[in-house]
Amino acid sequence: MIVNSLINCLIKRRLFPLINRSSIYKNPISYPYQKQTFYSSKNLFTSDINQFINLQATFPSRTHTCGDLRSSHVNQRVVLSGWSQRIRKFSPELIFLPIRDSYGTTQLVYRSSKSSDDASLILQEKLSQLSAESVICIEGVVAQRPKETINKNMLTGEIEVEIEKLYCLNPAYTLPFFPFDKKLSNEETRLRHRYIDLRRDILQNNLRKRSLVSWSIRDFLVNEGFVEIETPILFKSTPEGAREFIVPTRTKGLFYALTQSPQQYKQLLMAGGIDKYFQIAKCFRDEDLRADRQPEFTQIDLEMSFVKVDDIISLVEKMLVYVWKKVLGVDLTNKVPFQRMTFNEAMSKFGSDKPDTRYGMEIKDISSFISDLSDLSEYYAECLVIKNGATLLSKKEIESLKSLNNPSEDSETKCEFHMIRDNKLNSWFFDSHILKQSSNLYDSFTKEFHIEIGDLVIMNKRKKNLVRSWTLLGRIRSQIITLLQLKDKLSISPLEYNFLWIESFPLFTRVETNKLTSTHHPFTAPLPEDIELLFKDPEQVRGQSYDLVLNGVEIGGGSVRIHSPKLQSMIFSEILKLSNEEIIGFEHLVNALGYGCPPHGGIALGFDRLLAVMCETKSIKDVIAFPKTASGNDITVSSPSKVSKEILEEYGIQLI
């Protein structure tokens, strides 16, 4: 009776397509968005849905997964369930069919004798009509493979299962791509059908690794006395940080904002006496996207009371040693403590605040060789020597490196490229507009920087005051590393993990409007020895801040916070020049600091970026179940989407 009611509803609303389910095997339906006819007969559909209900009630429960079976299971009767792969049909009497699930793949085999009965012929017919990626269940007996057919690349490669019964639980339409194809479809197609893409072994393994990392972090932090607390996602709009996602309410003129991070909430938790807080938190930023950035992302968020910078750094190092050992089986003990470097040192040596230090190629200070001594107070001269670079890099590649020097972007930069060849052994030095032209200086210059024939020497003169997170030579160095990697001229083991702490960032940065803004966020405490500079020269004030870099990827950042309400208010009003309205937006935090808030600090580690490094992939999309495209859309479910006029009116929104 319930089935008949459901059928009547579907037919009345014309929601069920007219499909002869038994013909799906031979004539798979093209998918997606194919124009379809609909059932016109109730009886036609009734038999189909009854067949579905009967099948659901009769197929047996699996005894093993498709990755379980070994030689020790030979002669055992088993039930396997999973997705059928491409059939290999050697003859009507010999058919091979791999079956796959989340745990592995097992080879199924059908063999018939000359005296095959009706059941065997029916099974043979089912197999010959089965489409790839159909969901099936089989009953059979485990058999030992002949030695010459053992597949050493499969965990189940020593055995096969002789099929006795087959249940097709859901025949598959013609797929837009097959997850087991060696040549991948384009990214848009794979994201549109992410549920198919997720069947690939590499994505399955990445998501399982993500789950294990998450569990390991929770296990470690709970054992360290941390309390896991969920903080609200619906927050308020604040002037600090990146652009926010605004959420309308039904109260006219009032809006939520999705949290960019739980920063203010975790500081309030410290004022509440929680002492040690952590959360694997969802965060949201309406920013331009790239390989390591999504509009919604996950971070490992933690905060502690009564701590200093060294306490936080030590805890994070201990946690990562635990996670690497638990998940990857890699011992990082010999890397602890991780290397530490100030912001100024990183910018001078590598031209980046998140350098990849595995490749060396340090940038050298050549200020003592500058031709114009009057420039030394304002400018800094540097050079990058690429050993054998004149041979390793083509003329076209050199030109591409020169194009990185965009005058409109940084009009103060002057960059020179010199390829050291036999016929230019000395002349390159005297052609330079940066260096002093002296024979004595040439000798000392080439000796100090080990310059030889075949090298590429790149020199740059830049302003000392750094306003960006990279320098021109830093960008060129990074691009050269990429070019040499593509040529296989730089070989680094995937198990080479170079962790690096970057510390003492400028507390404030001057932006184009000549206004000071917080380099990280306005709650970062200054270094005690720099507090006197707050009013005299705020751009020289360094923060108690630190970023964690892994193989050139920034995977986290944090700081010791301001716990004085007076200092926090002063920075809002006197340094950042926030308006009264903006300052009122932080009133809840300043009040909390004034009601007995302990000194505190913490860090947020980018969970997706961390996983990307651990899974050896360049894109965080490969470690997220349902990522967004470069334009911020989830094309699997067609999100974002339009809403009705009635809903817009209810929220008081008018589209312009």
CSV table of C-alpha atoms in Angstrom, one decimal, residues 76 149 193 629:
chain,number,residue,atom,x,y,z
A,76,GLN,CA,36.4,-20.2,2.0
A,149,THR,CA,49.2,-15.1,-12.9
A,193,HIS,CA,31.1,14.7,-10.5
A,629,THR,CA,36.6,25.9,-7.9
